[in-house]
PDB file of C-alpha atoms and ligand atoms in Angstrom:
ATOM      1  CA  MET A   1      -9.056   6.120 -14.852  1.00  0.00           C
ATOM      2  CA  LEU A   2      -7.951   7.478 -11.526  1.00  0.00           C
ATOM      3  CA  LEU A   3      -7.396   4.733  -8.965  1.00  0.00           C
ATOM      4  CA  GLU A   4      -6.547   5.252  -5.306  1.00  0.00           C
ATOM      5  CA  SER A   5      -4.308   2.292  -4.518  1.00  0.00           C
ATOM      6  CA  HIS A   6      -3.784   2.469  -0.734  1.00  0.00           C
ATOM      7  CA  VAL A   7      -6.186   3.882   1.855  1.00  0.00           C
ATOM      8  CA  HIS A   8      -6.936   3.036   5.477  1.00  0.00           C
ATOM      9  CA  LEU A   9     -10.644   3.548   4.967  1.00  0.00           C
ATOM     10  CA  THR A  10     -11.735   2.143   8.306  1.00  0.00           C
ATOM     11  CA  SER A  11      -9.748   4.863  10.105  1.00  0.00           C
ATOM     12  CA  PHE A  12     -12.510   7.268   9.055  1.00  0.00           C
ATOM     13  CA  ASN A  13     -15.803   7.435  10.881  1.00  0.00           C
ATOM     14  CA  ASN A  14     -17.550   9.158   7.967  1.00  0.00           C
ATOM     15  CA  ILE A  15     -16.869   6.563   5.274  1.00  0.00           C
ATOM     16  CA  ALA A  16     -20.011   7.369   3.244  1.00  0.00           C
ATOM     17  CA  GLU A  17     -19.011  11.046   2.986  1.00  0.00           C
ATOM     18  CA  ILE A  18     -15.422  10.116   2.073  1.00  0.00           C
ATOM     19  CA  ILE A  19     -16.709   7.869  -0.736  1.00  0.00           C
ATOM     20  CA  GLU A  20     -19.029  10.656  -1.978  1.00  0.00           C
ATOM     21  CA  ASN A  21     -16.063  13.059  -2.154  1.00  0.00           C
ATOM     22  CA  ALA A  22     -14.024  10.457  -4.023  1.00  0.00           C
ATOM     23  CA  LYS A  23     -16.788   9.975  -6.583  1.00  0.00           C
ATOM     24  CA  LYS A  24     -17.111  13.753  -7.061  1.00  0.00           C
ATOM     25  CA  THR A  25     -13.368  13.848  -7.783  1.00  0.00           C
ATOM     26  CA  ASN A  26     -13.845  11.187 -10.473  1.00  0.00           C
ATOM     27  CA  LEU A  27     -11.998   8.426  -8.698  1.00  0.00           C
ATOM     28  CA  SER A  28     -12.947   5.163 -10.389  1.00  0.00           C
ATOM     29  CA  ALA A  29     -12.044   2.844  -7.516  1.00  0.00           C
ATOM     30  CA  ILE A  30     -10.457   2.686  -4.095  1.00  0.00           C
ATOM     31  CA  ILE A  31      -8.245  -0.076  -2.789  1.00  0.00           C
ATOM     32  CA  ALA A  32      -8.696  -0.105   0.983  1.00  0.00           C
ATOM     33  CA  VAL A  33      -6.115  -1.975   3.028  1.00  0.00           C
ATOM     34  CA  GLY A  34      -6.395  -3.559   6.464  1.00  0.00           C
ATOM     35  CA  GLY A  35      -3.664  -3.400   9.095  1.00  0.00           C
ATOM     36  CA  ASN A  36      -4.937  -5.704  11.830  1.00  0.00           C
ATOM     37  CA  LEU A  37      -7.777  -8.136  12.491  1.00  0.00           C
ATOM     38  CA  GLU A  38     -10.370  -5.477  13.319  1.00  0.00           C
ATOM     39  CA  SER A  39      -9.584  -3.187  10.377  1.00  0.00           C
ATOM     40  CA  SER A  40      -9.397  -6.148   7.985  1.00  0.00           C
ATOM     41  CA  ILE A  41     -12.868  -7.306   9.055  1.00  0.00           C
ATOM     42  CA  LYS A  42     -14.211  -3.752   8.729  1.00  0.00           C
ATOM     43  CA  THR A  43     -12.546  -3.272   5.330  1.00  0.00           C
ATOM     44  CA  ILE A  44     -14.254  -6.384   3.957  1.00  0.00           C
ATOM     45  CA  GLY A  45     -17.512  -4.936   5.336  1.00  0.00           C
ATOM     46  CA  ALA A  46     -16.939  -1.518   3.728  1.00  0.00           C
ATOM     47  CA  ALA A  47     -16.238  -3.180   0.381  1.00  0.00           C
ATOM     48  CA  LYS A  48     -19.530  -5.067   0.614  1.00  0.00           C
ATOM     49  CA  GLN A  49     -21.330  -1.767   1.215  1.00  0.00           C
ATOM     50  CA  HIS A  50     -19.702  -0.167  -1.836  1.00  0.00           C
ATOM     51  CA  PRO A  51     -19.462  -2.983  -4.378  1.00  0.00           C
ATOM     52  CA  GLY A  52     -17.545  -2.220  -7.545  1.00  0.00           C
ATOM     53  CA  TYR A  53     -16.003   0.854  -5.920  1.00  0.00           C
ATOM     54  CA  VAL A  54     -14.178  -0.157  -2.742  1.00  0.00           C
ATOM     55  CA  PHE A  55     -11.914  -3.190  -3.120  1.00  0.00           C
ATOM     56  CA  PRO A  56     -10.501  -4.726   0.042  1.00  0.00           C
ATOM     57  CA  GLY A  57      -7.042  -5.727   1.131  1.00  0.00           C
ATOM     58  CA  ILE A  58      -6.587  -7.646   4.363  1.00  0.00           C
ATOM     59  CA  GLY A  59      -3.369  -7.638   6.316  1.00  0.00           C
ATOM     60  CA  LEU A  60      -1.320  -7.138   9.428  1.00  0.00           C
ATOM     61  CA  HIS A  61       0.862  -4.032   9.610  1.00  0.00           C
ATOM     62  CA  PRO A  62       4.234  -4.421  11.394  1.00  0.00           C
ATOM     63  CA  SER A  63       3.219  -1.703  13.887  1.00  0.00           C
ATOM     64  CA  GLU A  64       0.379  -3.964  15.081  1.00  0.00           C
ATOM     65  CA  ILE A  65       2.116  -7.263  15.706  1.00  0.00           C
ATOM     66  CA  LEU A  66       2.734  -6.717  19.419  1.00  0.00           C
ATOM     67  CA  LYS A  67      -0.914  -5.812  19.979  1.00  0.00           C
ATOM     68  CA  GLU A  68      -2.471  -8.722  18.111  1.00  0.00           C
ATOM     69  CA  ASN A  69      -2.923 -12.420  18.451  1.00  0.00           C
ATOM     70  CA  THR A  70      -1.003 -12.821  15.217  1.00  0.00           C
ATOM     71  CA  GLN A  71      -2.032 -16.438  14.649  1.00  0.00           C
ATOM     72  CA  GLU A  72      -5.701 -15.528  14.919  1.00  0.00           C
ATOM     73  CA  THR A  73      -5.207 -12.670  12.409  1.00  0.00           C
ATOM     74  CA  LEU A  74      -3.281 -14.942  10.064  1.00  0.00           C
ATOM     75  CA  LYS A  75      -6.066 -17.519  10.218  1.00  0.00           C
ATOM     76  CA  TYR A  76      -8.658 -14.864   9.332  1.00  0.00           C
ATOM     77  CA  ILE A  77      -6.547 -13.607   6.422  1.00  0.00           C
ATOM     78  CA  LYS A  78      -6.189 -17.117   4.999  1.00  0.00           C
ATOM     79  CA  GLU A  79      -9.911 -17.821   5.372  1.00  0.00           C
ATOM     80  CA  LYS A  80     -10.971 -14.551   3.736  1.00  0.00           C
ATOM     81  CA  SER A  81      -8.377 -14.298   0.975  1.00  0.00           C
ATOM     82  CA  SER A  82     -10.938 -15.176  -1.696  1.00  0.00           C
ATOM     83  CA  GLU A  83     -12.887 -12.010  -0.746  1.00  0.00           C
ATOM     84  CA  ALA A  84      -9.864  -9.706  -0.989  1.00  0.00           C
ATOM     85  CA  VAL A  85      -8.034  -8.200  -3.966  1.00  0.00           C
ATOM     86  CA  CYS A  86      -4.709  -8.146  -2.130  1.00  0.00           C
ATOM     87  CA  ILE A  87      -2.942  -9.033   1.086  1.00  0.00           C
ATOM     88  CA  GLY A  88      -1.968  -5.728   2.674  1.00  0.00           C
ATOM     89  CA  GLU A  89      -0.813  -3.813   4.393  1.00  0.00           C
ATOM     90  CA  ILE A  90       1.952  -6.172   5.440  1.00  0.00           C
ATOM     91  CA  GLY A  91       5.708  -5.901   5.712  1.00  0.00           C
ATOM     92  CA  LEU A  92       8.628  -4.977   7.907  1.00  0.00           C
ATOM     93  CA  ASP A  93       9.582  -1.806   9.744  1.00  0.00           C
ATOM     94  CA  TYR A  94      12.893  -1.567  11.581  1.00  0.00           C
ATOM     95  CA  SER A  95      12.453   2.103  12.504  1.00  0.00           C
ATOM     96  CA  TYR A  96      10.146   1.650  15.502  1.00  0.00           C
ATOM     97  CA  SER A  97      11.655   1.860  18.976  1.00  0.00           C
ATOM     98  CA  PHE A  98      10.339  -1.658  19.697  1.00  0.00           C
ATOM     99  CA  ALA A  99      12.085  -2.930  16.581  1.00  0.00           C
ATOM    100  CA  GLN A 100      15.618  -2.264  17.784  1.00  0.00           C
ATOM    101  CA  THR A 101      16.155  -5.817  19.057  1.00  0.00           C
ATOM    102  CA  ASP A 102      17.079  -8.841  16.957  1.00  0.00           C
ATOM    103  CA  ASP A 103      14.215 -10.762  18.567  1.00  0.00           C
ATOM    104  CA  ASN A 104      11.590  -8.290  17.424  1.00  0.00           C
ATOM    105  CA  ARG A 105      12.982  -8.153  13.907  1.00  0.00           C
ATOM    106  CA  GLU A 106      13.028 -11.932  13.766  1.00  0.00           C
ATOM    107  CA  MET A 107       9.404 -11.967  14.921  1.00  0.00           C
ATOM    108  CA  GLN A 108       8.453  -9.438  12.231  1.00  0.00           C
ATOM    109  CA  ARG A 109      10.156 -11.525   9.559  1.00  0.00           C
ATOM    110  CA  ASN A 110       8.438 -14.734  10.684  1.00  0.00           C
ATOM    111  CA  ILE A 111       4.973 -13.174  10.536  1.00  0.00           C
ATOM    112  CA  PHE A 112       5.741 -11.457   7.242  1.00  0.00           C
ATOM    113  CA  LYS A 113       6.872 -14.784   5.790  1.00  0.00           C
ATOM    114  CA  ASP A 114       3.575 -16.451   6.803  1.00  0.00           C
ATOM    115  CA  LEU A 115       1.589 -13.581   5.274  1.00  0.00           C
ATOM    116  CA  LEU A 116       3.576 -13.790   2.037  1.00  0.00           C
ATOM    117  CA  LEU A 117       2.927 -17.528   1.869  1.00  0.00           C
ATOM    118  CA  ALA A 118      -0.785 -16.850   2.399  1.00  0.00           C
ATOM    119  CA  ALA A 119      -0.732 -14.372  -0.504  1.00  0.00           C
ATOM    120  CA  ARG A 120       1.070 -16.848  -2.735  1.00  0.00           C
ATOM    121  CA  GLU A 121      -1.388 -19.585  -1.829  1.00  0.00           C
ATOM    122  CA  GLY A 122      -4.367 -17.290  -2.462  1.00  0.00           C
ATOM    123  CA  ASN A 123      -2.798 -16.055  -5.703  1.00  0.00           C
ATOM    124  CA  LEU A 124      -3.077 -12.450  -4.486  1.00  0.00           C
ATOM    125  CA  PRO A 125      -0.744  -9.466  -4.907  1.00  0.00           C
ATOM    126  CA  VAL A 126       0.711  -7.806  -1.797  1.00  0.00           C
ATOM    127  CA  SER A 127       0.790  -4.179  -0.676  1.00  0.00           C
ATOM    128  CA  LEU A 128       4.074  -3.810   1.174  1.00  0.00           C
ATOM    129  CA  HIS A 129       5.405  -1.588   3.919  1.00  0.00           C
ATOM    130  CA  SER A 130       9.205  -1.758   3.970  1.00  0.00           C
ATOM    131  CA  ARG A 131      10.490   1.245   5.945  1.00  0.00           C
ATOM    132  CA  SER A 132      14.105   0.880   7.056  1.00  0.00           C
ATOM    133  CA  ALA A 133      13.924  -2.807   6.101  1.00  0.00           C
ATOM    134  CA  TYR A 134      14.108  -2.497   2.340  1.00  0.00           C
ATOM    135  CA  SER A 135      16.544  -5.281   1.582  1.00  0.00           C
ATOM    136  CA  ASP A 136      14.962  -7.844   3.940  1.00  0.00           C
ATOM    137  CA  SER A 137      11.492  -7.024   2.594  1.00  0.00           C
ATOM    138  CA  LEU A 138      12.583  -7.673  -0.978  1.00  0.00           C
ATOM    139  CA  GLN A 139      14.474 -10.855  -0.106  1.00  0.00           C
ATOM    140  CA  LEU A 140      11.542 -12.372   1.773  1.00  0.00           C
ATOM    141  CA  LEU A 141       9.128 -11.346  -0.963  1.00  0.00           C
ATOM    142  CA  LEU A 142      11.280 -13.094  -3.557  1.00  0.00           C
ATOM    143  CA  LYS A 143      11.586 -16.223  -1.434  1.00  0.00           C
ATOM    144  CA  TYR A 144       8.040 -16.652  -0.160  1.00  0.00           C
ATOM    145  CA  GLY A 145       5.740 -14.179  -1.839  1.00  0.00           C
ATOM    146  CA  PRO A 146       3.561 -13.979  -4.928  1.00  0.00           C
ATOM    147  CA  GLU A 147       4.825 -12.638  -8.245  1.00  0.00           C
ATOM    148  CA  LYS A 148       2.889  -9.396  -7.918  1.00  0.00           C
ATOM    149  CA  ALA A 149       3.644  -6.682  -5.375  1.00  0.00           C
ATOM    150  CA  VAL A 150       3.704  -2.952  -4.783  1.00  0.00           C
ATOM    151  CA  PHE A 151       6.295  -1.385  -2.509  1.00  0.00           C
ATOM    152  CA  HIS A 152       3.972   1.185  -1.034  1.00  0.00           C
ATOM    153  CA  TRP A 153       5.540   4.642  -0.358  1.00  0.00           C
ATOM    154  CA  TYR A 154       8.996   3.330  -1.180  1.00  0.00           C
ATOM    155  CA  ASP A 155      11.684   5.824  -0.196  1.00  0.00           C
ATOM    156  CA  GLY A 156      14.649   3.488   0.192  1.00  0.00           C
ATOM    157  CA  PRO A 157      17.967   3.150  -1.616  1.00  0.00           C
ATOM    158  CA  ILE A 158      18.072   3.338  -5.407  1.00  0.00           C
ATOM    159  CA  ASP A 159      20.100   0.123  -5.811  1.00  0.00           C
ATOM    160  CA  ILE A 160      17.323  -1.830  -4.077  1.00  0.00           C
ATOM    161  CA  LEU A 161      14.728   0.078  -6.117  1.00  0.00           C
ATOM    162  CA  ASN A 162      16.461  -1.144  -9.263  1.00  0.00           C
ATOM    163  CA  LYS A 163      16.212  -4.747  -8.048  1.00  0.00           C
ATOM    164  CA  ILE A 164      12.512  -4.214  -7.220  1.00  0.00           C
ATOM    165  CA  LEU A 165      11.899  -2.916 -10.740  1.00  0.00           C
ATOM    166  CA  ASP A 166      13.992  -5.677 -12.352  1.00  0.00           C
ATOM    167  CA  GLU A 167      11.713  -8.214 -10.656  1.00  0.00           C
ATOM    168  CA  GLY A 168       8.677  -6.521 -12.182  1.00  0.00           C
ATOM    169  CA  PHE A 169       7.259  -5.111  -8.936  1.00  0.00           C
ATOM    170  CA  TYR A 170       5.604  -1.708  -8.584  1.00  0.00           C
ATOM    171  CA  VAL A 171       6.205   1.265  -6.275  1.00  0.00           C
ATOM    172  CA  SER A 172       3.632   3.847  -5.240  1.00  0.00           C
ATOM    173  CA  ALA A 173       3.769   7.633  -5.258  1.00  0.00           C
ATOM    174  CA  THR A 174       2.238   9.392  -2.246  1.00  0.00           C
ATOM    175  CA  PRO A 175       1.621  12.941  -0.994  1.00  0.00           C
ATOM    176  CA  ALA A 176       5.190  12.779   0.362  1.00  0.00           C
ATOM    177  CA  LEU A 177       6.283  13.735  -3.165  1.00  0.00           C
ATOM    178  CA  GLU A 178       5.732  17.301  -1.982  1.00  0.00           C
ATOM    179  CA  TYR A 179       8.410  17.224   0.686  1.00  0.00           C
ATOM    180  CA  SER A 180      10.452  14.015   0.737  1.00  0.00           C
ATOM    181  CA  LYS A 181      13.711  14.212  -1.196  1.00  0.00           C
ATOM    182  CA  GLU A 182      14.144  10.439  -0.964  1.00  0.00           C
ATOM    183  CA  HIS A 183      10.656   9.667  -2.238  1.00  0.00           C
ATOM    184  CA  ARG A 184      11.007  12.131  -5.132  1.00  0.00           C
ATOM    185  CA  LEU A 185      14.317  10.555  -6.110  1.00  0.00           C
ATOM    186  CA  VAL A 186      12.693   7.109  -6.138  1.00  0.00           C
ATOM    187  CA  ILE A 187       9.842   8.276  -8.343  1.00  0.00           C
ATOM    188  CA  GLN A 188      12.242  10.087 -10.680  1.00  0.00           C
ATOM    189  CA  ASN A 189      14.115   6.808 -11.076  1.00  0.00           C
ATOM    190  CA  THR A 190      11.006   4.701 -11.742  1.00  0.00           C
ATOM    191  CA  PRO A 191       9.296   4.492 -15.142  1.00  0.00           C
ATOM    192  CA  LEU A 192       5.670   5.626 -15.119  1.00  0.00           C
ATOM    193  CA  GLU A 193       4.666   2.086 -16.154  1.00  0.00           C
ATOM    194  CA  LYS A 194       5.740   0.878 -12.704  1.00  0.00           C
ATOM    195  CA  ILE A 195       4.083   3.564 -10.549  1.00  0.00           C
ATOM    196  CA  LEU A 196       0.756   3.505  -8.687  1.00  0.00           C
ATOM    197  CA  VAL A 197      -0.733   6.533  -6.944  1.00  0.00           C
ATOM    198  CA  GLU A 198      -2.174   6.692  -3.449  1.00  0.00           C
ATOM    199  CA  THR A 199      -2.718   8.881  -0.408  1.00  0.00           C
ATOM    200  CA  ASP A 200      -2.188   6.422   2.480  1.00  0.00           C
ATOM    201  CA  SER A 201      -4.996   8.467   4.014  1.00  0.00           C
ATOM    202  CA  PRO A 202      -5.888   9.533   6.611  1.00  0.00           C
ATOM    203  CA  ILE A 203      -2.225  10.519   6.843  1.00  0.00           C
ATOM    204  CA  TYR A 204      -1.623  14.221   7.573  1.00  0.00           C
ATOM    205  CA  LEU A 205      -1.126  16.480   4.560  1.00  0.00           C
ATOM    206  CA  ARG A 206       1.581  18.980   5.429  1.00  0.00           C
ATOM    207  CA  SER A 207       0.775  21.403   2.614  1.00  0.00           C
ATOM    208  CA  LEU A 208      -2.932  21.635   3.444  1.00  0.00           C
ATOM    209  CA  LYS A 209      -2.525  21.252   7.226  1.00  0.00           C
ATOM    210  CA  ARG A 210      -5.249  18.626   7.470  1.00  0.00           C
ATOM    211  CA  ARG A 211      -5.735  14.887   7.282  1.00  0.00           C
ATOM    212  CA  SER A 212      -5.915  13.400   3.796  1.00  0.00           C
ATOM    213  CA  GLU A 213      -8.748  11.442   2.246  1.00  0.00           C
ATOM    214  CA  PRO A 214      -8.936   9.336  -0.931  1.00  0.00           C
ATOM    215  CA  SER A 215     -10.016  12.267  -3.150  1.00  0.00           C
ATOM    216  CA  ASP A 216      -6.618  13.838  -2.400  1.00  0.00           C
ATOM    217  CA  VAL A 217      -5.053  11.244  -4.689  1.00  0.00           C
ATOM    218  CA  LEU A 218      -5.607  13.915  -7.325  1.00  0.00           C
ATOM    219  CA  LEU A 219      -2.865  15.955  -5.582  1.00  0.00           C
ATOM    220  CA  THR A 220      -0.507  12.977  -5.763  1.00  0.00           C
ATOM    221  CA  VAL A 221      -1.132  12.348  -9.442  1.00  0.00           C
ATOM    222  CA  LYS A 222      -0.761  16.063 -10.281  1.00  0.00           C
ATOM    223  CA  GLU A 223       2.565  16.182  -8.436  1.00  0.00           C
ATOM    224  CA  LEU A 224       3.628  13.005 -10.230  1.00  0.00           C
ATOM    225  CA  ALA A 225       2.720  14.438 -13.640  1.00  0.00           C
ATOM    226  CA  LEU A 226       4.754  17.580 -12.849  1.00  0.00           C
ATOM    227  CA  LEU A 227       7.743  15.566 -11.679  1.00  0.00           C
ATOM    228  CA  LYS A 228       7.650  13.374 -14.776  1.00  0.00           C
ATOM    229  CA  GLY A 229       6.905  16.270 -17.154  1.00  0.00           C
ATOM    230  CA  GLN A 230       3.898  14.295 -18.367  1.00  0.00           C
ATOM    231  CA  ASP A 231       0.412  15.254 -19.335  1.00  0.00           C
ATOM    232  CA  LEU A 232      -2.012  14.832 -16.377  1.00  0.00           C
ATOM    233  CA  GLU A 233      -4.538  12.751 -18.339  1.00  0.00           C
ATOM    234  CA  GLU A 234      -1.808  10.416 -19.543  1.00  0.00           C
ATOM    235  CA  THR A 235      -0.441  10.062 -16.004  1.00  0.00           C
ATOM    236  CA  ILE A 236      -3.924   9.182 -14.706  1.00  0.00           C
ATOM    237  CA  LYS A 237      -4.416   6.659 -17.506  1.00  0.00           C
ATOM    238  CA  VAL A 238      -1.066   4.901 -17.128  1.00  0.00           C
ATOM    239  CA  THR A 239      -1.138   4.694 -13.309  1.00  0.00           C
ATOM    240  CA  GLY A 240      -4.752   3.478 -13.423  1.00  0.00           C
ATOM    241  CA  ASN A 241      -3.821   0.729 -15.859  1.00  0.00           C
ATOM    242  CA  ASN A 242      -0.870  -0.211 -13.654  1.00  0.00           C
ATOM    243  CA  ALA A 243      -3.193  -0.634 -10.660  1.00  0.00           C
ATOM    244  CA  LEU A 244      -5.553  -2.822 -12.688  1.00  0.00           C
ATOM    245  CA  LYS A 245      -2.641  -4.981 -13.847  1.00  0.00           C
ATOM    246  CA  LEU A 246      -1.429  -5.448 -10.278  1.00  0.00           C
ATOM    247  CA  PHE A 247      -4.788  -5.903  -8.562  1.00  0.00           C
ATOM    248  CA  ASP A 248      -6.024  -8.214 -11.260  1.00  0.00           C
ATOM    249  CA  LYS A 249      -9.207  -9.309  -9.454  1.00  0.00           C
ATOM    250  CA  ILE A 250     -10.667  -5.829  -9.880  1.00  0.00           C
ATOM    251  CA  LYS A 251     -13.172  -5.608 -12.693  1.00  0.00           C
ATOM    252  CA  ILE A 252     -14.534  -2.152 -13.449  1.00  0.00           C
TER     253      ILE A 252
HETATM  254 ZN1  LIG B   1      -0.689   2.397   4.822  1.00  0.00          ZN
END
């Protein structure tokens, strides 16, 4: 079954239409992540409106930490963890202009650590953002996090990828397979049994010159099948099973 493993559903204002399109494309389920307090609350709400189809993640994205009362968001995440299938999107990002100071990076790591502990306590997998902070993300995950994680859109160094895979974590393939040399190299070096597929929608699709939506995960999985020289049906089946193994609260 085709599973979309990482969408910012609450960034759309036509969620019902987006879900209809996903169903027409034979998507079996959507994992919708939250990136701050407001989107986490809305994601839980969207999942309640589409039970058995939209499964919620709640989290705090590193791009949001300067805009949020992080303690309030953390409290919400802990309280609602039983209603979520993962903690995400969370992580580190050292590429932002505001992240060029040691203080900011330290702040990111402290919040990330608390979120990882919350995931461990709630026995939930994590959906991780690790751009330009690959090594620190993995180290903190190993120290404080749960046993299950996906490095979403991983495009970092191959030596760290190998450590990620040795620890049994997953990475996700995204529409960036079309144009990112680094991301393609990562996916070429990862066995299909460790790959999830996603769109990270509504991110812009360069090839189609429009914003993506969950149904576009079909493009990702087709590109993945081509890259791996695998049958499309088999690629859909294996990546779907991988998502169900990782997000083990999902029952469909
Ligand atoms: Zn995302």
